[in-house]
């Protein structure tokens, strides 16, 4: 295993020390492994928190800041945060208007966020709403999930919902925006290589030279099928076709296309893939009005990519364009 | 070779199609392989152009936009752009106040930019100034270089000099800022793995399990020494010590620290490394006032990182903080 680490057991806590050192606008609760806005809680604003296993950076800690999340809990690599962390993050984010939990649909995450919501409401009376992201069209159930997995749409949902919270809407309205984003987003991913979890010390799975996995999960969970390597234009078809056949993306106010890198794929390849995806969408009559290209929800150093398409209306588009200031996404301020 | 590409010969031109599709604010001259501001030339502003071999994205095309570059020429992977490309980019960027060439110190780049400067001045009378970036303390001469190589400081220089040009300074003043940044920045990099140039189809060099290369160049050029894998804290020492012994970074208005990923290293490891680097700098009496963490000058999918330290004065700090709007760096607008 070749990694820039010290002891594998300390990877997450030492990375959090680095986040704290690099970003003075963020606070870090090292005991509970929480990244939060240094000015949290924001009085009167609905608090937004998320979290999950580490190894998907910049998701979620890199999306904490004005216009996006108020706090994010970091589990161990590819391991759900425990309820105590979520409770502590909820309290940090509570500015008196309630807190929205944004949860990717993995069994451990869903269970631990639910338990935390019950605990924190019982203890403190904080009002909590939850949205579960389940946008991955690849498989119905999988290794860690009942139902679809939560993947790329999570990034877009955190951004758009963060803008809605910034506008001063109440908890029910903010949760409604989040659910609308989840309902309008679909994703599909693929891998050329496995990644290596530091504590495991060896690749999560074996993917021979000459083969790739279509429909991969962000923890290396099996996808739909293993196929021989193919040119980018065919890979793009394999990812976009299942997305388009799951939801009609034509009409409305156009679509946002998110071409995500899994961590080990160069930007040169991501842009090349974006070109292939854009051509297919154009042919299918989907009007792309916004795009995002880069590694935003990763699987450590896995080589591969995912495609997320989000159907927009004028409100979601306006909220996407609103200012945001986080380490991972920043514009307009 | 596992890559998301079609024909290896088309990687750069197809990636440029993707950049054009993803970024409506940018124009792409596909024949000359140039990314430029769609509103170029900006009347009365000194034009800034750079360029070099592809494979280092987001450098340079991802740094085109308001507050940074006006145009960037893309060579083939790890291959200098030819003079005709640089001539075309210079003409695109010329708003009547002259054009600054930002050139990383590799023999091919320096020669081709020089030739282009002579050609374009003779043909059109455009005034051209050049700055050569040579911040890599690892080696004095190397495979493609006489003198030190140009690496991480290039990113910081393009940002800071772009802000100076935005303020309406003349060509000599803008070039002076660029030279001051180069004089104040030092870098050192390392690799855990090689990368694979698409046209070559196999890794550039062999780096056995259990070994790493200290002082690596961004094209996989040999560094100072090959050593056994070591914990991150020792790797940080091996990178920071040569930087600090080359220039006194104490005093002034503090330092900007740039922890760069080589392309295949997860953000989790980059933040962990940043923590180690920050501790060493603190112990050495260097006051870190700004930071940048992420893959900004990469070597395809190479695993590894580099450290750049830039000594700031109040003017360079103010120019760093000024608004910028490019695909790779964006804040304040």
Tab-separated table of N, CA and C in Angstrom, chain A residues 249-256 286-290 310-318:
chain	number	residue	atom	x	y	z
A	249	UNK	N	-35.409	13.821	-18.927
A	249	UNK	CA	-34.684	15.061	-18.634
A	249	UNK	C	-34.918	16.150	-19.679
A	250	UNK	N	-35.776	15.876	-20.643
A	250	UNK	CA	-36.052	16.922	-21.636
A	250	UNK	C	-37.037	17.918	-21.039
A	251	UNK	N	-37.102	19.080	-21.643
A	251	UNK	CA	-38.046	20.101	-21.198
A	251	UNK	C	-37.594	20.762	-19.912
A	252	UNK	N	-38.547	21.293	-19.152
A	252	UNK	CA	-38.231	22.015	-17.924
A	252	UNK	C	-37.337	23.203	-18.242
A	253	UNK	N	-36.447	23.538	-17.303
A	253	UNK	CA	-35.516	24.624	-17.569
A	253	UNK	C	-34.119	24.079	-17.827
A	254	UNK	N	-34.065	22.904	-18.421
A	254	UNK	CA	-32.781	22.335	-18.770
A	254	UNK	C	-32.216	21.472	-17.660
A	255	UNK	N	-30.973	21.037	-17.855
A	255	UNK	CA	-30.360	20.098	-16.921
A	255	UNK	C	-28.973	20.571	-16.495
A	256	UNK	N	-28.604	20.146	-15.296
A	256	UNK	CA	-27.239	20.320	-14.809
A	256	UNK	C	-26.545	18.967	-14.975
A	286	UNK	N	-31.727	16.670	-24.460
A	286	UNK	CA	-31.579	17.284	-23.135
A	286	UNK	C	-30.762	18.579	-23.280
A	287	UNK	N	-31.303	19.671	-22.782
A	287	UNK	CA	-30.614	20.954	-22.862
A	287	UNK	C	-29.775	21.155	-21.612
A	288	UNK	N	-28.460	21.125	-21.775
A	288	UNK	CA	-27.567	21.290	-20.628
A	288	UNK	C	-27.331	22.780	-20.399
A	289	UNK	N	-27.700	23.263	-19.217
A	289	UNK	CA	-27.537	24.692	-18.934
A	289	UNK	C	-26.472	24.961	-17.870
A	290	UNK	N	-26.088	23.955	-17.111
A	290	UNK	CA	-25.009	24.117	-16.138
A	290	UNK	C	-24.209	22.831	-16.114
A	310	UNK	N	-29.182	16.292	-13.396
A	310	UNK	CA	-30.221	16.866	-12.534
A	310	UNK	C	-31.136	17.725	-13.388
A	311	UNK	N	-32.413	17.408	-13.341
A	311	UNK	CA	-33.392	18.203	-14.089
A	311	UNK	C	-33.723	19.464	-13.296
A	312	UNK	N	-33.615	20.590	-13.961
A	312	UNK	CA	-33.766	21.865	-13.258
A	312	UNK	C	-35.111	22.503	-13.542
A	313	UNK	N	-35.613	23.253	-12.567
A	313	UNK	CA	-36.635	24.255	-12.865
A	313	UNK	C	-35.989	25.599	-12.544
A	314	UNK	N	-36.730	26.680	-12.757
A	314	UNK	CA	-36.072	27.986	-12.602
A	314	UNK	C	-35.626	28.222	-11.162
A	315	UNK	N	-36.344	27.644	-10.195
A	315	UNK	CA	-35.946	27.853	-8.810
A	315	UNK	C	-34.664	27.087	-8.467
A	316	UNK	N	-34.595	25.823	-8.868
A	316	UNK	CA	-33.376	25.046	-8.576
A	316	UNK	C	-32.174	25.671	-9.268
A	317	UNK	N	-32.378	26.177	-10.471
A	317	UNK	CA	-31.285	26.830	-11.209
A	317	UNK	C	-30.792	28.072	-10.458
A	318	UNK	N	-31.738	28.871	-9.986
A	318	UNK	CA	-31.369	30.088	-9.262
A	318	UNK	C	-30.622	29.729	-7.974
